[in-house]
Short mmCIF file of C-alpha atoms in Angstrom, two decimals:
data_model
loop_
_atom_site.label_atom_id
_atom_site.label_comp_id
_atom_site.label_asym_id
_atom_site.label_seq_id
_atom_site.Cartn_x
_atom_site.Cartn_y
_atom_site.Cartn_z
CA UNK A 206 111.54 140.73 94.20
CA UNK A 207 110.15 137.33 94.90
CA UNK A 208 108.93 134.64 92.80
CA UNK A 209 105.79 134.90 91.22
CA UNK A 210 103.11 132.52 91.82
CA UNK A 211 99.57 131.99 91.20
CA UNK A 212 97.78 129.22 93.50
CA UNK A 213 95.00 127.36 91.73
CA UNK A 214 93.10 125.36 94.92
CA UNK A 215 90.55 124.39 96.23
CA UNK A 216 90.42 124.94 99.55
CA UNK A 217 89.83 122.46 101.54
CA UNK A 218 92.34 121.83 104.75
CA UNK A 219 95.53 121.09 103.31
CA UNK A 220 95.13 123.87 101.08
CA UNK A 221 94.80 126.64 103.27
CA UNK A 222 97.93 125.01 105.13
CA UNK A 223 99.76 125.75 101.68
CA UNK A 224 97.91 128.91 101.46
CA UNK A 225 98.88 129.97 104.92
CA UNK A 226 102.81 128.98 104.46
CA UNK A 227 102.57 130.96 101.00
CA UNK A 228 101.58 133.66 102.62
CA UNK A 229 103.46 133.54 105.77
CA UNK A 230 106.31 133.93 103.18
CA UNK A 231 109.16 136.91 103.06
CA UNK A 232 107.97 139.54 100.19
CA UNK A 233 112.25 138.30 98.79
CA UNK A 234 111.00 134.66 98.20
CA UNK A 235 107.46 135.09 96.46
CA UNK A 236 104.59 137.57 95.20
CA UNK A 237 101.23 136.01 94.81
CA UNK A 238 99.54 137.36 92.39
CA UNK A 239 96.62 135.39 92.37
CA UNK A 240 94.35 132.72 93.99
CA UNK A 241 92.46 131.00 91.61
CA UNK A 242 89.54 128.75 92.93
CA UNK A 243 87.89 125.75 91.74
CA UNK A 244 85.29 123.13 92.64
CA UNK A 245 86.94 119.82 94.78
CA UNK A 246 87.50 119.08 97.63
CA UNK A 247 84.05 121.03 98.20
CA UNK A 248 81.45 123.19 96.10
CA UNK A 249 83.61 125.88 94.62
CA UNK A 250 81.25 128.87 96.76
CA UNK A 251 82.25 126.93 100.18
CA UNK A 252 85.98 127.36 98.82
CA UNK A 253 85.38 131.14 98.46
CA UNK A 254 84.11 131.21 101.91
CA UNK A 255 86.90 129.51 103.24
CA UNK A 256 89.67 131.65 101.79
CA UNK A 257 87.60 135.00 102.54
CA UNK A 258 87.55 133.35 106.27
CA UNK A 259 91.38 132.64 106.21
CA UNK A 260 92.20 136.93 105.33
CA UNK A 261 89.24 137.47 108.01
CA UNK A 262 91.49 135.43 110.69
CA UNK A 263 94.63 136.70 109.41
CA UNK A 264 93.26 140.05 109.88
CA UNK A 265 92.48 139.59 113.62
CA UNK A 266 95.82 137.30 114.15
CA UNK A 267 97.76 140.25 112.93
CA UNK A 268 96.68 142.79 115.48
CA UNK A 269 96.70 140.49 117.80
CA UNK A 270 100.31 140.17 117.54
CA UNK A 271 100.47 143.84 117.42
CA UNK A 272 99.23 143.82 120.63
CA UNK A 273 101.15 141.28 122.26
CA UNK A 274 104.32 143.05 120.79
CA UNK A 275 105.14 140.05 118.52
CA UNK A 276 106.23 140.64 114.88
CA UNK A 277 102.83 140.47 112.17
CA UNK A 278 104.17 138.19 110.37
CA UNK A 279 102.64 137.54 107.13
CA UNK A 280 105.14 140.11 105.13
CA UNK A 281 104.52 138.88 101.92
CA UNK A 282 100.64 139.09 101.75
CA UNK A 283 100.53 142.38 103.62
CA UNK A 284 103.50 143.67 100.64
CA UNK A 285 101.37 142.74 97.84
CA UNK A 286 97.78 141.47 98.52
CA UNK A 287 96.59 138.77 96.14
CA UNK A 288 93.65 138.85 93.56
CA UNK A 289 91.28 136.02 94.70
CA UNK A 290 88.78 134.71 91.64
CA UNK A 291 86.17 132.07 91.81
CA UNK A 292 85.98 129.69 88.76
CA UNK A 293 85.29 126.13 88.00
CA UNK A 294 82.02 125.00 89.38
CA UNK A 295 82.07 121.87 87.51
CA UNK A 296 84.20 119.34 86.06
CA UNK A 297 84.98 119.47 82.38
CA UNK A 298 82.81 116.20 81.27
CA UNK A 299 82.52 113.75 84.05
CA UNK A 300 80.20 113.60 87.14
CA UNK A 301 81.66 115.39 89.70
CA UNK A 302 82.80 113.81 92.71
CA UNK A 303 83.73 115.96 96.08
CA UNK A 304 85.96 115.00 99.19
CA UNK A 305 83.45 116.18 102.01
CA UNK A 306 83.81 112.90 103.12
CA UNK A 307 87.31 114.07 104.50
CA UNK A 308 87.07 117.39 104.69
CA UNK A 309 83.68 118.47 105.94
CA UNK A 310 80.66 119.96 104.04
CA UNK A 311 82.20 123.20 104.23
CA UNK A 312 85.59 122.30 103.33
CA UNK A 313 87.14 122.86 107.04
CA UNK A 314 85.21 120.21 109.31
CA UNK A 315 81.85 122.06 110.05
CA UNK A 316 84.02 124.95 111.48
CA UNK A 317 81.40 127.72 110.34
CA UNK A 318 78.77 125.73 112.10
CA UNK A 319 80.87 124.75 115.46
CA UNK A 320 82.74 128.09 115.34
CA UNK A 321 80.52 131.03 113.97
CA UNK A 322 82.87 133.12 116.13
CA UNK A 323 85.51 132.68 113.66
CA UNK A 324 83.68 133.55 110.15
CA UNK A 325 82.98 136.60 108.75
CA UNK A 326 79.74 138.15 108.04
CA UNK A 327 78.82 137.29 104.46
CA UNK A 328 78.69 140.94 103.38
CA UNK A 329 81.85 140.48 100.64
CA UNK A 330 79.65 138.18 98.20
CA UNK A 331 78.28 140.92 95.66
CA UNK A 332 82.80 141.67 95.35
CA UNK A 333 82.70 138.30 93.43
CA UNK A 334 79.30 138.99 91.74
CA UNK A 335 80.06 138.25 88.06
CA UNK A 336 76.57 140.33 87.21
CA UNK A 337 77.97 143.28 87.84
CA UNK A 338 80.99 145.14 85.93
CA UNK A 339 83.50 142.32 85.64
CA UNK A 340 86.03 145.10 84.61
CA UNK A 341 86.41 146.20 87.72
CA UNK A 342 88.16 144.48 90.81
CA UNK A 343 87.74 145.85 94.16
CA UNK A 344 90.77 145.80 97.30
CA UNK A 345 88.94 144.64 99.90
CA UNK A 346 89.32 146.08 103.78
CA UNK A 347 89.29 143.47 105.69
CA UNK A 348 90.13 145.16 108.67
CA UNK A 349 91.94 147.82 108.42
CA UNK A 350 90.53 149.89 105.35
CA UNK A 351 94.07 151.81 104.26
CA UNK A 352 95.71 147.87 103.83
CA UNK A 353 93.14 145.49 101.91
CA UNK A 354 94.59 142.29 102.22
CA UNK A 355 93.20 140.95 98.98
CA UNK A 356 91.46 141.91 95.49
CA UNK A 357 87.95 140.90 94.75
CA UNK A 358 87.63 139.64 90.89
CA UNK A 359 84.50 139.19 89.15
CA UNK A 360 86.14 137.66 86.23
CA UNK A 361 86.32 134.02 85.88
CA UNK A 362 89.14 132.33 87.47
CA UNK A 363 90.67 131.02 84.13
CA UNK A 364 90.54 134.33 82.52
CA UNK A 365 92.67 135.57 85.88
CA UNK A 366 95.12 133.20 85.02
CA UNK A 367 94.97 134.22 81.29
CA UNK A 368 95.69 137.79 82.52
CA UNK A 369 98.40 137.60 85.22
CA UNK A 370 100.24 135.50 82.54
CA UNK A 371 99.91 138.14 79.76
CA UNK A 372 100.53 141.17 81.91
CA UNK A 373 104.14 139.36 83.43
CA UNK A 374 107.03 138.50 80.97
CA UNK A 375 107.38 134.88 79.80
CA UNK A 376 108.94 132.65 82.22
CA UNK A 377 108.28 134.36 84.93
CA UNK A 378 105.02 133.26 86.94
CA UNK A 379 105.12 129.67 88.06
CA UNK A 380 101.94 128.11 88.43
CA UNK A 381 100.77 126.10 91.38
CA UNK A 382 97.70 123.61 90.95
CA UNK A 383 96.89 122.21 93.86
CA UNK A 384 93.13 121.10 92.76
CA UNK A 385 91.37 119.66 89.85
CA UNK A 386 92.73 121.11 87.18
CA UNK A 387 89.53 122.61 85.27
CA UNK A 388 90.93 126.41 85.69
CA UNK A 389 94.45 125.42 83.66
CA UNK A 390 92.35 123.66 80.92
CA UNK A 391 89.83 126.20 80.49
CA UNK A 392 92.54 128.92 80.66
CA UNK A 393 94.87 126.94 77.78
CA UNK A 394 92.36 125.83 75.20
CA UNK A 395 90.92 130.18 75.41
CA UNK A 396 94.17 131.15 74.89
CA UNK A 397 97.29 128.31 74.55
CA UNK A 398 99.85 130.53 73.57
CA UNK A 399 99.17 133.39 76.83
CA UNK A 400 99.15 129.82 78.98
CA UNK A 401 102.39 128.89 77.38
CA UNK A 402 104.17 132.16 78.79
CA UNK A 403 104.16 130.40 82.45
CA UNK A 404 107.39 129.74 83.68
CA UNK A 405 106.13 126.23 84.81
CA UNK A 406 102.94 124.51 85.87
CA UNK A 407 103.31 122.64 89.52
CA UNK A 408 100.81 119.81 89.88
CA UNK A 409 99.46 117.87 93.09
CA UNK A 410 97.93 114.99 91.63
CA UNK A 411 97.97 111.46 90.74
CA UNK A 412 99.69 108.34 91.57
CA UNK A 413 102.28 105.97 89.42
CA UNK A 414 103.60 103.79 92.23
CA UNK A 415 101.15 104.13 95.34
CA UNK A 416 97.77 102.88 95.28
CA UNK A 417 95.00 105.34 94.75
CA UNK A 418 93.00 107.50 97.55
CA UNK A 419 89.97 107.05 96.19
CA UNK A 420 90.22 103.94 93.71
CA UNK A 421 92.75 101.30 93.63
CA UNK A 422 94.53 103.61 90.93
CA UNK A 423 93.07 107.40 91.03
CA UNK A 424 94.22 110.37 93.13
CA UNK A 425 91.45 112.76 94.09
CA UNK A 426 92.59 115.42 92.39
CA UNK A 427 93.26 113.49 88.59
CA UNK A 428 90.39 111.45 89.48
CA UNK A 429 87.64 114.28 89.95
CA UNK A 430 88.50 115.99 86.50
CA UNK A 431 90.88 113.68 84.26
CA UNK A 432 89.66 115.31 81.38
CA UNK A 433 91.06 118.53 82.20
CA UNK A 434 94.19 116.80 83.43
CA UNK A 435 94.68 114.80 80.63
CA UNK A 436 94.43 118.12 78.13
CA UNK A 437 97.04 120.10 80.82
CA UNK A 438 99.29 117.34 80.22
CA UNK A 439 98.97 117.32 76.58
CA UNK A 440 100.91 120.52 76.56
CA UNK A 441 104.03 118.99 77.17
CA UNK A 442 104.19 116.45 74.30
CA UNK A 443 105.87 117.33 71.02
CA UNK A 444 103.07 116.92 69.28
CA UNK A 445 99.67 117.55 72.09
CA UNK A 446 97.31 115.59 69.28
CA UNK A 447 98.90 112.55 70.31
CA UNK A 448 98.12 112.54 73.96
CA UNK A 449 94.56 114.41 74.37
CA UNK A 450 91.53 112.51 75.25
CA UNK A 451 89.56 110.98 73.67
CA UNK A 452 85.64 112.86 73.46
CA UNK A 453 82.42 113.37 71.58
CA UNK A 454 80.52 115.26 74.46
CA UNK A 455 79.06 118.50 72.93
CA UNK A 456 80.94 120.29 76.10
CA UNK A 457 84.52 119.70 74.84
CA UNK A 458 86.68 122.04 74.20
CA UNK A 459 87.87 122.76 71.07
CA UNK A 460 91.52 120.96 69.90
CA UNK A 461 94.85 123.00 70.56
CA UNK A 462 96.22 124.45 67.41
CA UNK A 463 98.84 121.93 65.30
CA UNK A 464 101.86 124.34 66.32
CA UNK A 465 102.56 126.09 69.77
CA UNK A 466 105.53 128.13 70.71
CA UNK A 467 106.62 125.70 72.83
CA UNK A 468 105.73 122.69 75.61
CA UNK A 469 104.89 123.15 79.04
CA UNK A 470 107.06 122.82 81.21
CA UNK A 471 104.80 120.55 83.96
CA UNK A 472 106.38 119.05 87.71
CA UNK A 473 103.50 116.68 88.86
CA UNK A 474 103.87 115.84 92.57
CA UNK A 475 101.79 112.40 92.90
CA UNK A 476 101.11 110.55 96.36
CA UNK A 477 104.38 109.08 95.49
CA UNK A 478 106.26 111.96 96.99
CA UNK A 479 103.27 114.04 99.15
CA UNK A 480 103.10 110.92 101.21
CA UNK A 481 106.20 111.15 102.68
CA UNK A 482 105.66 114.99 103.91
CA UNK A 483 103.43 115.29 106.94
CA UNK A 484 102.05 116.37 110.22
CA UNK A 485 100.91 114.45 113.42
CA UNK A 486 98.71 115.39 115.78
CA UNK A 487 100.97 115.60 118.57
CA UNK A 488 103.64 117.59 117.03
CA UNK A 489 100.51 120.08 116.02
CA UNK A 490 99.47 120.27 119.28
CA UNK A 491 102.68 121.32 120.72
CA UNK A 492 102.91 124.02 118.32
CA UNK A 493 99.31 125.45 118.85
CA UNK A 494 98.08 124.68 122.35
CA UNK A 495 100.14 127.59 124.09
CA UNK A 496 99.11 129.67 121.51
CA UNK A 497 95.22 128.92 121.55
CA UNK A 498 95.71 129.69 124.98
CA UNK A 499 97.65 132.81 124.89
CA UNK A 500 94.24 133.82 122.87
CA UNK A 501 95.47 133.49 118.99
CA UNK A 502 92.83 133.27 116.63
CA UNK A 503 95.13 132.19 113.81
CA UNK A 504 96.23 129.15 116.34
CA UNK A 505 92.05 128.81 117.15
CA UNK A 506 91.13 128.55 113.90
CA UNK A 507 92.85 126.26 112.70
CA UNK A 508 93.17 123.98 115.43
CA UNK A 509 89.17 123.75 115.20
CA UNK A 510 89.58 122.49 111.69
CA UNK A 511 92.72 120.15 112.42
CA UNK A 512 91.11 118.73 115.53
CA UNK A 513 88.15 117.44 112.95
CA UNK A 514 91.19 116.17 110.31
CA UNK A 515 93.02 114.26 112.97
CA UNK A 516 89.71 112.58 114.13
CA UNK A 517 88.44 111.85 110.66
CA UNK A 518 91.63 110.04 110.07
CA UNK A 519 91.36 108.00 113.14
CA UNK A 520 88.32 106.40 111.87
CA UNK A 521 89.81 106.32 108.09
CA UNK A 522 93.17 104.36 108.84
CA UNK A 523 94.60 101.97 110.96
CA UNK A 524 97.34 102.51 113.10
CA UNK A 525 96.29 106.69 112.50
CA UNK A 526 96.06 106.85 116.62
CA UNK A 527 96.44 109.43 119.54
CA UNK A 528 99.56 111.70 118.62
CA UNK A 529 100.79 109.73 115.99
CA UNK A 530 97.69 110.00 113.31
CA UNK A 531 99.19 111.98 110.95
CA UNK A 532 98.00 114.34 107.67
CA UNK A 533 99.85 113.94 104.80
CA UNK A 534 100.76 117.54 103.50
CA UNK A 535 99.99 117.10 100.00
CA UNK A 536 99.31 120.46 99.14
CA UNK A 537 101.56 122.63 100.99
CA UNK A 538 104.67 120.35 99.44
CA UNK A 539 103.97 122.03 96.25
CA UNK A 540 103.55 125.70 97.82
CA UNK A 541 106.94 124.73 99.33
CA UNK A 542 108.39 123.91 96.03
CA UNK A 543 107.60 126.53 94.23
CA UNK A 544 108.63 128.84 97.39
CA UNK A 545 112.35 127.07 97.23
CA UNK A 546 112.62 126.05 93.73
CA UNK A 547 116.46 126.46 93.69
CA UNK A 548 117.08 124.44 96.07
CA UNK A 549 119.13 121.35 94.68
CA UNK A 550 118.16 118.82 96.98
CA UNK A 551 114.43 119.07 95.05
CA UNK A 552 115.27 115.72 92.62
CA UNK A 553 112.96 114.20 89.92
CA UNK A 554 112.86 111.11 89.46
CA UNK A 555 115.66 109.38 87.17
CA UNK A 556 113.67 108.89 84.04
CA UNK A 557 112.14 112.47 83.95
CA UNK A 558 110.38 113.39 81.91
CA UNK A 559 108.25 110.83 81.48
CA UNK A 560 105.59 109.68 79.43
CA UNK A 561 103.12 110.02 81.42
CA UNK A 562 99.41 110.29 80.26
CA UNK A 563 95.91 110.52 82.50
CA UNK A 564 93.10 107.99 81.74
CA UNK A 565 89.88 109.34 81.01
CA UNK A 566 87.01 106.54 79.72
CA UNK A 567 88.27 103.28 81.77
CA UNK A 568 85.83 102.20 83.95
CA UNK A 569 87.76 101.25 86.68
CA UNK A 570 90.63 103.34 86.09
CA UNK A 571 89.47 106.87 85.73
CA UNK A 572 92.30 109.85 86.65
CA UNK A 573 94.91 106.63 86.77
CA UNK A 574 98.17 107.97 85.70
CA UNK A 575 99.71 105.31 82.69
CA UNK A 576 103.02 104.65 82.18
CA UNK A 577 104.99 102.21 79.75
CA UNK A 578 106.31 99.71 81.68
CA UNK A 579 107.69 97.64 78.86
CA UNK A 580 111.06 97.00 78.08
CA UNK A 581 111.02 97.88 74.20
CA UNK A 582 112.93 99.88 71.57
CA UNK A 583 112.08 103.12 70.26
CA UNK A 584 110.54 103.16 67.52
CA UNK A 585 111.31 105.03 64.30
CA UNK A 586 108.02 107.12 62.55
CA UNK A 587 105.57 109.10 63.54
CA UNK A 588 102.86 106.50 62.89
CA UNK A 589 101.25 103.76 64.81
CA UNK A 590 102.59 100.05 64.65
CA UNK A 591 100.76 96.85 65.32
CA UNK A 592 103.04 96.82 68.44
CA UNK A 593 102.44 99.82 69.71
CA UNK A 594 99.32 101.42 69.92
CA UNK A 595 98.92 105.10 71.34
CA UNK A 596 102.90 105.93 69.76
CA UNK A 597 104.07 105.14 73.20
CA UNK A 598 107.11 104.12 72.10
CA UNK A 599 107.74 107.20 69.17
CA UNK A 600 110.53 109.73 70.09
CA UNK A 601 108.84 112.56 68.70
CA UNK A 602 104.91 111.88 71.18
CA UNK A 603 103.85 111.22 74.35
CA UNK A 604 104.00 113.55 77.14
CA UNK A 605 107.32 115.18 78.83
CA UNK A 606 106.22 114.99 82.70
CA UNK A 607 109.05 116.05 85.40
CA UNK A 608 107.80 114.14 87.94
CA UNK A 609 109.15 115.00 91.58
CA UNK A 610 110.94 112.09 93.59
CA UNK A 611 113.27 114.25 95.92
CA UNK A 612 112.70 116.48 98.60
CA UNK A 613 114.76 118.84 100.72
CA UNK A 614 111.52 118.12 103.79
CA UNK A 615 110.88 115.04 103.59
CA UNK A 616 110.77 113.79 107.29
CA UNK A 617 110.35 117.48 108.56
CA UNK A 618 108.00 119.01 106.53
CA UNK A 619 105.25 119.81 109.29
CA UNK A 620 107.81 121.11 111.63
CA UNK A 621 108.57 123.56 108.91
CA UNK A 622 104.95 124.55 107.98
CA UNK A 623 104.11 125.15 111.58
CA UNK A 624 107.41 127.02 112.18
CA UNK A 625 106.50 129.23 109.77
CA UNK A 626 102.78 130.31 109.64
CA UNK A 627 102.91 130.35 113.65
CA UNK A 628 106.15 131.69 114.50
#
């Protein structure tokens, strides 16, 4: 049996890359159990559409390869065929903020409008229709009617999580976040101690020694809902009370209890270490050109929506030019992770875990991820000092972040991600 995972996303471009090498996967190295959508990148409807498109193409990619007398591929989606829920369509507290800048209205570079060829008809909406009986979830045919290659929930996304959690033992479903992270907060102030039974939550999101990607300091992802990031983290600290924002809006969510059967176990992956795991155009096109010609509509599809990435980053970057602008794989690093999780040559960095705590009211500084840089003793007591304001410097507060340093891809990352969704 493989690892279980659930994949909270918001697809996006690099998330259906992670999406695609999760389920590309061998039914030995993971189960997913459930995708979990949120607002983001894009309006969290446009996300829906662009994972029901992804099982629409993988659908059509798979008897294509029938018919060319290739393997299908895909064994671990077609062995156990995820739930898919839609939740957050909002940020906790703050304004929301989407990256449609990068990634297209839809999510995937207009591909829906340049490429109606390649989307469904929208006929599977009412599946995720929360009016009707939300106790019922529906396989869905996608193609073939006696193998649905995913579950239709009408149940929030959060309350998904809540369940997958409850129904596996403790420590055994790791948790991938690969979005904003409204779902986990939602899902841990209904219920902290069901969260709690995850085996470990697996964050893309901010930055402690790179600059920001869309302030000086904030990463998209902490940045569009720090609230909800800040509250996820607070389930790692001895005592979550001393970390949690700060908030009077009359949408917050209630405190966590004063004792929890234990701390979250949390491995953030900031730009730090997704920037050094990517893609470039040329080594993409290699990959996928003999295939869009051989008629693929996996290879098609997404070389619609990469051909709009590697353009968009032309005009974004300097030096991003030809075959060498590259796409840093933020997302699909984390898929990988959790995918290869034994593998030693994953290494956090030396002083893990860290104090490490999301800012929520700065001006300037919203979703920046703080760390004590000072060179000070610990401090005995539970109380604040004159010196040391926030208990930064108690033994028994502050957050207990793993944060990720090492990789086993680093340098080859996209060779592996195309290697193994087109192979």
């Amino acid at each position: 049996m493989g690892k279980k995972i659930i994949i909270d996303t918001d697809p996006g471009i690099d998330d259906i890359l992670g999406l695609l090498l999760a389920l590309s996967a061998k039914p030995e190295e993971v189960e997913i159990e459930l995708i979990s959508l949120t607002f983001g990148n894009i309006e969290v409807r446009s996300c829906l559409r662009n994972v029901v498109s992804m099982f629409h193409i993988l659908e059509r990619e798979m008897q294509w390869r029938r018919e060319q007398g290739r393997p299908e591929g895909f064994d671990a989606l077609r062995a156990h065929p995820p739930t898919v829920a839609v939740g957050a369509e909002d940020p906790l507290e703050e304004q929301k903020m989407l990256a449609d800048y990068f990634h297209g209205t839809d999510g995937l570079g207009g591909i829906h409008a340049s490429h109606p060829h390649l989307s469904p008809k929208e006929t599977w909406e009412h599946l995720f229709d929360p009016s009707a009986d939300p106790s019922k979830i529906d396989p869905v045919p996608v193609g073939d009617p006696a193998r649905p290659l995913y579950v239709a929930s009408k149940r929030p996304a959060h309350e998904e999580i809540l369940r997958v959690l409850r129904e596996n033992d403790p420590d055994t479903v790791t948790l991938v976040a690969v979005g904003p992270l409204t779902n986990l907060a939602l899902a841990s102030s209904a219920d902290p101690e069901a969260f709690l039974r995850v085996k470990e939550v697996v964050v893309m999101g901010g930055t402690v020694n790179e600059p920001g990607n869309v302030t000086p300091v904030g990463e998209f992802n902490a940045y569009a809902d720090a609230v909800a990031a800040a509250r996820v983290y607070a389930l790692t600290s001895p005592r979550p009370h001393t970390t949690m924002p700060h908030t009077k809006s009359p949408k917050s969510l209630p405190n966590y209890p004063a004792t929890l059967p234990k701390q979250l176990t949390l491995r953030q992956f900031p730009l730090d270490i997704t920037l050094k795991h990517g893609m470039k155009r040329g080594q993409f096109r290699t990959t996928t050109a003999p295939l869009v010609d051989a008629g693929s509509p996996l290879a098609e599809w997404v070389s619609a929506f990469m051909g709009h990435t590697f353009r968009t980053l032309e005009r974004l970057h300097q030096g991003h030019v030809g075959d060498d602008a590259e796409l840093s794989l933020h997302d699909p690093v984390c898929v990988w992770y959790a995918l290869t999780t034994d593998d030693k040559r994953w290494v956090p960095s030396a002083t893990s875990p860290e104090d490490i705590r999301v800012e929520t009211t700065g001006q300037w500084t919203r979703g920046a991820c703080i760390v004590d840089r000072r060179n000070r003793h610990r401090l005995e007591g539970d109380e604040e000092s004159s010196s040391d304001h926030g208990l930064w410097l108690s033994a028994s507060a502050g957050n207990r972040i793993w944060r990720m340093d090492g990789s086993p891809v680093e340098g080859n990352f996209g060779e592996v991600l195309l290697e193994r969704v087109f192979s």
